mmCIF file of N, CA and C in Angstrom:
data_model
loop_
_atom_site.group_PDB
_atom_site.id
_atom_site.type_symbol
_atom_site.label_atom_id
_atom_site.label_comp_id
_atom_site.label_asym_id
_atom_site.label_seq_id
_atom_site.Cartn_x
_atom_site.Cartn_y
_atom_site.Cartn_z
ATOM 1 N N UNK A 30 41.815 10.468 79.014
ATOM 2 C CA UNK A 30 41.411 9.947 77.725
ATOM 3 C C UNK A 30 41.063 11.108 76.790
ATOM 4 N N UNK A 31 41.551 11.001 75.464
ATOM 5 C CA UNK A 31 41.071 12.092 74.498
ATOM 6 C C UNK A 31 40.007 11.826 74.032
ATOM 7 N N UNK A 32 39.181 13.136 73.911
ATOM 8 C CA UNK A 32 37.870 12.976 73.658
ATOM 9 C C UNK A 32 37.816 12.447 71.647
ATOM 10 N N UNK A 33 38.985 12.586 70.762
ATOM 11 C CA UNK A 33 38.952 12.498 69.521
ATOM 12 C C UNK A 33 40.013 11.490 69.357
ATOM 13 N N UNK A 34 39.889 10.192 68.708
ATOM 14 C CA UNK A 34 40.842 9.227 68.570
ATOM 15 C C UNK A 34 42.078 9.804 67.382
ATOM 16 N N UNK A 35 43.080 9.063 67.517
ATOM 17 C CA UNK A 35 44.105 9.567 66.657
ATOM 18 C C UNK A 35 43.436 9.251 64.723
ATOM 19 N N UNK A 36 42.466 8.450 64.826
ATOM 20 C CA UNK A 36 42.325 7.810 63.663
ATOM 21 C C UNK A 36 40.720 9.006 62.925
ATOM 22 N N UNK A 37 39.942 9.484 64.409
ATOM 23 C CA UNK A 37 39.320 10.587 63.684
ATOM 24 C C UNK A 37 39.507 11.595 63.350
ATOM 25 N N UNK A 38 40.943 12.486 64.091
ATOM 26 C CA UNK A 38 41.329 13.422 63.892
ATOM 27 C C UNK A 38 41.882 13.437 62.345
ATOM 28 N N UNK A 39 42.580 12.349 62.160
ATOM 29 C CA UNK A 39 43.338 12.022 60.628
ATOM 30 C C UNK A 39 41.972 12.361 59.949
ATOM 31 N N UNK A 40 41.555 11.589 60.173
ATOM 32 C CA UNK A 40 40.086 11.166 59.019
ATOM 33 C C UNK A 40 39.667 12.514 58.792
ATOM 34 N N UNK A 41 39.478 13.157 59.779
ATOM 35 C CA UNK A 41 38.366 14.922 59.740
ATOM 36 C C UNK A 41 39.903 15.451 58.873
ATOM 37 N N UNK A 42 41.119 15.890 59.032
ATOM 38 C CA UNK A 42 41.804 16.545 58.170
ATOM 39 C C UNK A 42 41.756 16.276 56.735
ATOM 40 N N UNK A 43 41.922 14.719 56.499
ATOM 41 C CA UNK A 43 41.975 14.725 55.127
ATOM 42 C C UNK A 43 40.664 15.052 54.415
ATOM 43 N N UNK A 44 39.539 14.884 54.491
ATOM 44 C CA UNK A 44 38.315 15.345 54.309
ATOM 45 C C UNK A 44 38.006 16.966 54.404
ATOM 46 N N UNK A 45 39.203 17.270 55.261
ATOM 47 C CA UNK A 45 39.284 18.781 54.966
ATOM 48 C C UNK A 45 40.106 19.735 54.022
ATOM 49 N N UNK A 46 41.083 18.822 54.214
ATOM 50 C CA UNK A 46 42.099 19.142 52.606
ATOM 51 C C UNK A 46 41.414 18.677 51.659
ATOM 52 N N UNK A 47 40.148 17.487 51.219
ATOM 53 C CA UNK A 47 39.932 17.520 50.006
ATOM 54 C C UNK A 47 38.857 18.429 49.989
ATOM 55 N N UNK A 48 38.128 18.613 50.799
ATOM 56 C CA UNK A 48 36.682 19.589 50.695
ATOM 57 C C UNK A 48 36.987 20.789 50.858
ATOM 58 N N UNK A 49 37.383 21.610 51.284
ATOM 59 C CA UNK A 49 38.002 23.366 52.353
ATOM 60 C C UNK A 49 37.077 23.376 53.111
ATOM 61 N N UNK A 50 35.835 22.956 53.319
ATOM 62 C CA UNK A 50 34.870 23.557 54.065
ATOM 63 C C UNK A 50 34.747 22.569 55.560
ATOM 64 N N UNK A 51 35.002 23.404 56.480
ATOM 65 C CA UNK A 51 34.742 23.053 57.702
ATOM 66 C C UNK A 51 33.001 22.730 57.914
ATOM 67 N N UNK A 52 31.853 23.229 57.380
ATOM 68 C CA UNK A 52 30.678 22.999 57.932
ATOM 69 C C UNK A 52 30.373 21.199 57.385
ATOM 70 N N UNK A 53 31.292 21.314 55.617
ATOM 71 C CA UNK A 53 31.258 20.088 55.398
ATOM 72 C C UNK A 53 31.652 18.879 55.579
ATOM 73 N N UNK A 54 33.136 19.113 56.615
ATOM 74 C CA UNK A 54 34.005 18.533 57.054
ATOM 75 C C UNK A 54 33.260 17.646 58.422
ATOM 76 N N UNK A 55 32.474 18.624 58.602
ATOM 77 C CA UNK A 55 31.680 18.083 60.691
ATOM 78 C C UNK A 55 30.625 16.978 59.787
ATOM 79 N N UNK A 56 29.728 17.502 58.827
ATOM 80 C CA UNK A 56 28.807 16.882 58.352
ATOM 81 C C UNK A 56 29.325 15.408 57.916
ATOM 82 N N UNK A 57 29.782 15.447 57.336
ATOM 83 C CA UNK A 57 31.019 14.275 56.952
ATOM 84 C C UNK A 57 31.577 13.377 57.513
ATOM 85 N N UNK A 58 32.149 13.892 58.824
ATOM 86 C CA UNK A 58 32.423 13.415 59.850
ATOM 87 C C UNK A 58 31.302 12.202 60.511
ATOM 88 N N UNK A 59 30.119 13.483 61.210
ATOM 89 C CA UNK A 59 28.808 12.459 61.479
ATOM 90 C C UNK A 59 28.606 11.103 60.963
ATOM 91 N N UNK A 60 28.704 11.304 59.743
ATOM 92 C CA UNK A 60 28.019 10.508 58.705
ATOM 93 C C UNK A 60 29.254 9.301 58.810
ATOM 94 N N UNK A 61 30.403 9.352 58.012
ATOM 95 C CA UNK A 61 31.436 8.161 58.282
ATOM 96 C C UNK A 61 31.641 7.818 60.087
ATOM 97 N N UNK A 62 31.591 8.768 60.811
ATOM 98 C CA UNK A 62 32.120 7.880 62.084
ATOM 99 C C UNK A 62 31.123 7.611 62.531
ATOM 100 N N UNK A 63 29.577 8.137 62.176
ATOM 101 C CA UNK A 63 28.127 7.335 63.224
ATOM 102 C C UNK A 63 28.090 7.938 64.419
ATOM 103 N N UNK A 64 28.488 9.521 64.388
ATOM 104 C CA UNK A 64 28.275 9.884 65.486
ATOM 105 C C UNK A 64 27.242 11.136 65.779
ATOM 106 N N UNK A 65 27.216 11.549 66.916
ATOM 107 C CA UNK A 65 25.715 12.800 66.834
ATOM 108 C C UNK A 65 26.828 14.008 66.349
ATOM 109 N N UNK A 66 28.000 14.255 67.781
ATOM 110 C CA UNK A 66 28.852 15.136 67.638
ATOM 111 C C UNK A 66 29.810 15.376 66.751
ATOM 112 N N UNK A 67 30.481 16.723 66.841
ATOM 113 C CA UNK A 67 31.532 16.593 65.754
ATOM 114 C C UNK A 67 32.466 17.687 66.633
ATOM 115 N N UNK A 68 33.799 17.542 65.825
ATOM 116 C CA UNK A 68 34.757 18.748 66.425
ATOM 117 C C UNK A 68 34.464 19.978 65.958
ATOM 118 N N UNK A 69 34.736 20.655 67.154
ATOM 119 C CA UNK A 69 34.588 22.209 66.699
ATOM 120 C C UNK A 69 35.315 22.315 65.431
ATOM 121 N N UNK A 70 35.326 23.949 65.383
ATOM 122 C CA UNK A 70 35.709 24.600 64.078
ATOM 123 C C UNK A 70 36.999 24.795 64.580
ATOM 124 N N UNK A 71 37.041 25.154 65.737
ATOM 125 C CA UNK A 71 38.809 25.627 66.030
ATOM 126 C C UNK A 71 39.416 24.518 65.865
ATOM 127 N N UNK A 72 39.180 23.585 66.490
ATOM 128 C CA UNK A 72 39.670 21.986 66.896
ATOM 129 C C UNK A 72 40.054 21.196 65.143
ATOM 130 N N UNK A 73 39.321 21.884 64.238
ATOM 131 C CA UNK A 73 39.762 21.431 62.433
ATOM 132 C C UNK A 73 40.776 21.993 62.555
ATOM 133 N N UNK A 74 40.267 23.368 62.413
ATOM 134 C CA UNK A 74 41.385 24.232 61.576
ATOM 135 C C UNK A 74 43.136 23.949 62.894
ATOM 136 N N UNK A 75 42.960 23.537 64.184
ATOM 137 C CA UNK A 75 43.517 23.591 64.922
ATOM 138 C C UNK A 75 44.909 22.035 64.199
ATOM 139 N N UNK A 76 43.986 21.178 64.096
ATOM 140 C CA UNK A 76 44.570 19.912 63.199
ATOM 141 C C UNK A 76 44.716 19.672 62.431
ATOM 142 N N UNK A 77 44.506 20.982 61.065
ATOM 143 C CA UNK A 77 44.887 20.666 59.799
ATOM 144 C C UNK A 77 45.984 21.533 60.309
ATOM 145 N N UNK A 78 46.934 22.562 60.934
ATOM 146 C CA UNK A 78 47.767 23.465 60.807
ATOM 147 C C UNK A 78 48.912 22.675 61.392
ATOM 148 N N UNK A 79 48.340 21.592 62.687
ATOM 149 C CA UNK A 79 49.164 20.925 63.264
ATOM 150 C C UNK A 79 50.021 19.869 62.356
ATOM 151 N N UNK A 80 48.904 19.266 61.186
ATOM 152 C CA UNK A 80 49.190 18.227 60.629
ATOM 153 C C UNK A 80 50.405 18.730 59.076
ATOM 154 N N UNK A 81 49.823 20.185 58.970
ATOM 155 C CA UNK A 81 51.118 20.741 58.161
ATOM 156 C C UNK A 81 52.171 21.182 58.379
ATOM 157 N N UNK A 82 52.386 21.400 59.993
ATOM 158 C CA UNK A 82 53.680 21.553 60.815
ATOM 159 C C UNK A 82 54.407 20.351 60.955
ATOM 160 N N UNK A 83 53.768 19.438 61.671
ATOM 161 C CA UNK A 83 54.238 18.151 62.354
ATOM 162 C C UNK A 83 54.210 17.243 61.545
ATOM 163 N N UNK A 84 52.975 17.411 61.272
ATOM 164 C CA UNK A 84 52.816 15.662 60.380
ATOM 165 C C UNK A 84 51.850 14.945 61.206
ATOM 166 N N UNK A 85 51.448 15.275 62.344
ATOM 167 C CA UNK A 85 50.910 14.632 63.237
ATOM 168 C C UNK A 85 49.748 15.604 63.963
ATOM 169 N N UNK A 86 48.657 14.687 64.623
ATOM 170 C CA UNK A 86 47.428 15.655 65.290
ATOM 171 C C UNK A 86 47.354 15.030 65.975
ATOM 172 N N UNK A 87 48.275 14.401 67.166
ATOM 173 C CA UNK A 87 48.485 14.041 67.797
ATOM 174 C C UNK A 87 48.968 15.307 69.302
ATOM 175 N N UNK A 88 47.893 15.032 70.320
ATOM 176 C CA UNK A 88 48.372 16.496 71.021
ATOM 177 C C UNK A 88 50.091 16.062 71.645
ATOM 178 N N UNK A 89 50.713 16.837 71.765
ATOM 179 C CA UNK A 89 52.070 17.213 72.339
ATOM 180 C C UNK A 89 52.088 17.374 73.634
ATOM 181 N N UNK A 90 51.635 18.253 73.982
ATOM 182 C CA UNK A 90 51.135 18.910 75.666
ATOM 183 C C UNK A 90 50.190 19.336 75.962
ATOM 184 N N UNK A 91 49.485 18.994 77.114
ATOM 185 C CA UNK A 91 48.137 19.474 77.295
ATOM 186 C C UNK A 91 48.211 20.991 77.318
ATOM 187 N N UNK A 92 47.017 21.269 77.371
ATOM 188 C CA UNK A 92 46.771 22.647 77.164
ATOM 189 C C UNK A 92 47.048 22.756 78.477
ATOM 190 N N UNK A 93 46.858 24.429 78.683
ATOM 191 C CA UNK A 93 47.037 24.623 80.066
ATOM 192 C C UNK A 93 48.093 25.154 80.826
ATOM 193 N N UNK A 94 47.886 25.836 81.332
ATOM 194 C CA UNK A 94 49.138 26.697 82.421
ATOM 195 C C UNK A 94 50.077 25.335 83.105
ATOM 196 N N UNK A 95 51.074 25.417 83.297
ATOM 197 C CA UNK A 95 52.309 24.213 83.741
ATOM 198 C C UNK A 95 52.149 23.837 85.392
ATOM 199 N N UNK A 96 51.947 23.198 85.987
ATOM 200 C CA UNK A 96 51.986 22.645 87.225
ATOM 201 C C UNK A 96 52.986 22.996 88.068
ATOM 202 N N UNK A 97 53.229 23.894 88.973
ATOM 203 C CA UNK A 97 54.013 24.177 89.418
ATOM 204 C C UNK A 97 55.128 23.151 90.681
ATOM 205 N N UNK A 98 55.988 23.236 90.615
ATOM 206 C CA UNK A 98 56.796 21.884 91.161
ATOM 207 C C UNK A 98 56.983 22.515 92.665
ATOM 208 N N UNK A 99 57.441 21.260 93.294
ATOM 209 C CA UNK A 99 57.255 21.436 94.839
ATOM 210 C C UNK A 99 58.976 21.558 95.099
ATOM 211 N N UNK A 100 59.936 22.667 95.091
ATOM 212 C CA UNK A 100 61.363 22.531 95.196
ATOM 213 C C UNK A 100 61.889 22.782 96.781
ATOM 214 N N UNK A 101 62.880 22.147 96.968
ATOM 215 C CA UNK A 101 63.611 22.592 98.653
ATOM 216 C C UNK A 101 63.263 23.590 98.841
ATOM 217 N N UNK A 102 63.676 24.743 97.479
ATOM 218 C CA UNK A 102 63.788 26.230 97.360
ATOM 219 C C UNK A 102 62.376 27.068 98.129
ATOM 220 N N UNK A 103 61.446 26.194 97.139
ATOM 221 C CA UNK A 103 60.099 27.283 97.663
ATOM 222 C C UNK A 103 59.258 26.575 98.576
ATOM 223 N N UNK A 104 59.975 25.773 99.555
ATOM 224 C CA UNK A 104 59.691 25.081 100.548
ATOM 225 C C UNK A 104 60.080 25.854 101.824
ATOM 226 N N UNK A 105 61.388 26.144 101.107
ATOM 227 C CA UNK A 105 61.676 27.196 102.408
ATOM 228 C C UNK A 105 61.609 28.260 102.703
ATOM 229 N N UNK A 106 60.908 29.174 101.158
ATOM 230 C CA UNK A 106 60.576 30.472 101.123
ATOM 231 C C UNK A 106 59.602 30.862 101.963
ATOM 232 N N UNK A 107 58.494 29.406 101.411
ATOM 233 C CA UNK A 107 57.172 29.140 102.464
ATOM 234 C C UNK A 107 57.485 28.963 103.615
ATOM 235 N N UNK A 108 58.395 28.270 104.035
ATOM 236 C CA UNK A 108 58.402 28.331 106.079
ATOM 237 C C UNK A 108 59.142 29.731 106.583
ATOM 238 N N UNK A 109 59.860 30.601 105.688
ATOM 239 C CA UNK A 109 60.341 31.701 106.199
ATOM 240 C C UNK A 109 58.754 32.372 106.420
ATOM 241 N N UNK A 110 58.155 32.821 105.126
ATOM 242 C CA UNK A 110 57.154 33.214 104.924
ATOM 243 C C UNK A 110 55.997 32.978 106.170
ATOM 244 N N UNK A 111 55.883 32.228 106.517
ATOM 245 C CA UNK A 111 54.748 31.764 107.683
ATOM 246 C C UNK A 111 55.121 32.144 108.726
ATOM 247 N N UNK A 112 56.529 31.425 109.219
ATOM 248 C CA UNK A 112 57.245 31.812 110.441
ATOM 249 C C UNK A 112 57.122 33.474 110.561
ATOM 250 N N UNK A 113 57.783 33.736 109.535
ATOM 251 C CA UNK A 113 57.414 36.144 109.336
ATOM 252 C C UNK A 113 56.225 36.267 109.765
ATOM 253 N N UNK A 114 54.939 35.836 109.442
ATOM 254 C CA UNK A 114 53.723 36.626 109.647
ATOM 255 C C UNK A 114 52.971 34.648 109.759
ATOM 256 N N UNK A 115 52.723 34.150 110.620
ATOM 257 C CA UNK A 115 51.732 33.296 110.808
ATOM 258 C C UNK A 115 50.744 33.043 110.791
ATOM 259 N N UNK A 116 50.000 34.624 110.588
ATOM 260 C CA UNK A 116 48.369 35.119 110.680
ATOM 261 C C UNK A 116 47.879 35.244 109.421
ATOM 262 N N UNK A 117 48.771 35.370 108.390
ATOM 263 C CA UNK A 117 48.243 35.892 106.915
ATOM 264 C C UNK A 117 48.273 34.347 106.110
ATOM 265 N N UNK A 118 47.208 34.598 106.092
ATOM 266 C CA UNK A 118 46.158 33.605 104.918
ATOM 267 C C UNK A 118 46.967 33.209 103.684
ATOM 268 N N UNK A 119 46.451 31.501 103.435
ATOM 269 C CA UNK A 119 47.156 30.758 102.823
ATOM 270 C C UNK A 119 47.640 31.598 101.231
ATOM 271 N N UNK A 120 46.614 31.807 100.907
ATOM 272 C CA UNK A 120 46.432 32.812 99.667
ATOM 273 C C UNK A 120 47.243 34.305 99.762
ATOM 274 N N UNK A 121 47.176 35.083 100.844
ATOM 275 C CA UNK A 121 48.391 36.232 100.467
ATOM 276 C C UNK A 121 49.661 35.567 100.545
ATOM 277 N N UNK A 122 49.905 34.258 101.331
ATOM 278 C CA UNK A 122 51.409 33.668 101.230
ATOM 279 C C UNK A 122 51.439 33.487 99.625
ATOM 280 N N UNK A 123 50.670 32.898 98.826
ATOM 281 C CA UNK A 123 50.970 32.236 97.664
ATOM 282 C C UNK A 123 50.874 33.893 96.655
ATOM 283 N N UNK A 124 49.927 34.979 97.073
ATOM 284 C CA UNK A 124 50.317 36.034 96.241
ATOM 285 C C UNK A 124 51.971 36.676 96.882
ATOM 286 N N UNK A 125 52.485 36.961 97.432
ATOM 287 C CA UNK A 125 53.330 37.170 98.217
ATOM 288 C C UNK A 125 54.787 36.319 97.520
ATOM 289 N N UNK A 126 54.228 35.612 97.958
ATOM 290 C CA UNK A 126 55.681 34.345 97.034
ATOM 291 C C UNK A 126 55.624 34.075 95.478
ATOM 292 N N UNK A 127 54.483 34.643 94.843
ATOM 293 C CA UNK A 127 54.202 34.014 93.156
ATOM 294 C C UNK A 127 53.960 32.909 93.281
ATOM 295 N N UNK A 128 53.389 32.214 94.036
ATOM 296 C CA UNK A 128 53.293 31.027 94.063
ATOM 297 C C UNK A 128 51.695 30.714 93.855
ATOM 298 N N UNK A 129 51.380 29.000 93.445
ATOM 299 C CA UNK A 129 49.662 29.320 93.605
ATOM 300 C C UNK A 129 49.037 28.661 94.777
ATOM 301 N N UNK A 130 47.983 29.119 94.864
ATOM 302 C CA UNK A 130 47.820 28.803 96.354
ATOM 303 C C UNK A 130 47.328 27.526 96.780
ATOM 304 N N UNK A 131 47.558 26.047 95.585
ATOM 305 C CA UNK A 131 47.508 24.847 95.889
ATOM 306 C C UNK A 131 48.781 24.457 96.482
ATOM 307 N N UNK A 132 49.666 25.469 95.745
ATOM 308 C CA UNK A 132 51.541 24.734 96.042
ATOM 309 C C UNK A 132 51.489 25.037 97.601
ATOM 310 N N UNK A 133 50.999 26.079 98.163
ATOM 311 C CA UNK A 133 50.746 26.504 99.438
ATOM 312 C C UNK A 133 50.192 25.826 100.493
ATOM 313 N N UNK A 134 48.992 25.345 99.857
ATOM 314 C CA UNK A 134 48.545 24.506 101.095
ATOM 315 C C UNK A 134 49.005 23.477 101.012
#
């Protein structure tokens, strides 16, 4: 679940294109949505840049490094890998292969 609905993120941009000011933009915020919190400063300026690219502040992809996939390929790198040395720890297999050491265990 996103912590900012699609309808507050809108709301905080346009209030930021008419005001410029981000301290006034959070204050603003409070006040029309009834809430304690507000979005950071990155998280504005992050959705007014989005909303002049895209059109949208709507996230795309989570943040975050990519999940690495489970393939035949590095399935079998890993059983060569173990079978070679059986004694070395889950973690030098996964430094060893580039791999991370969840795909490992």
């Amino acid at each position: 679940m996103e912590r900012w609905t699609v309808r507050e993120r809108i709301c905080t941009v346009e209030n930021f294109i008419r005001i410029g000011s981000v301290t006034e933009t959070k204050r603003l915020f409070r006040r029309q949505m009834n809430r304690h919190d507000a979005p950071s400063h990155v998280a504005i300026h992050r959705w007014v840049r989005q909303w002049r690219e895209e059109g949208s502040t709507k996230n795309i992809s989570p943040p975050g490094r990519a999940l690495s996939v489970r393939t035949a390929e590095n399935v079998a790198r890993l059983q060569e890998s173990v079978q070679w040395n059986p004694r070395r720890s889950a973690n030098k297999h996964a430094v060893a292969l580039q791999m991370s050491d969840r795909s490992v265990r």
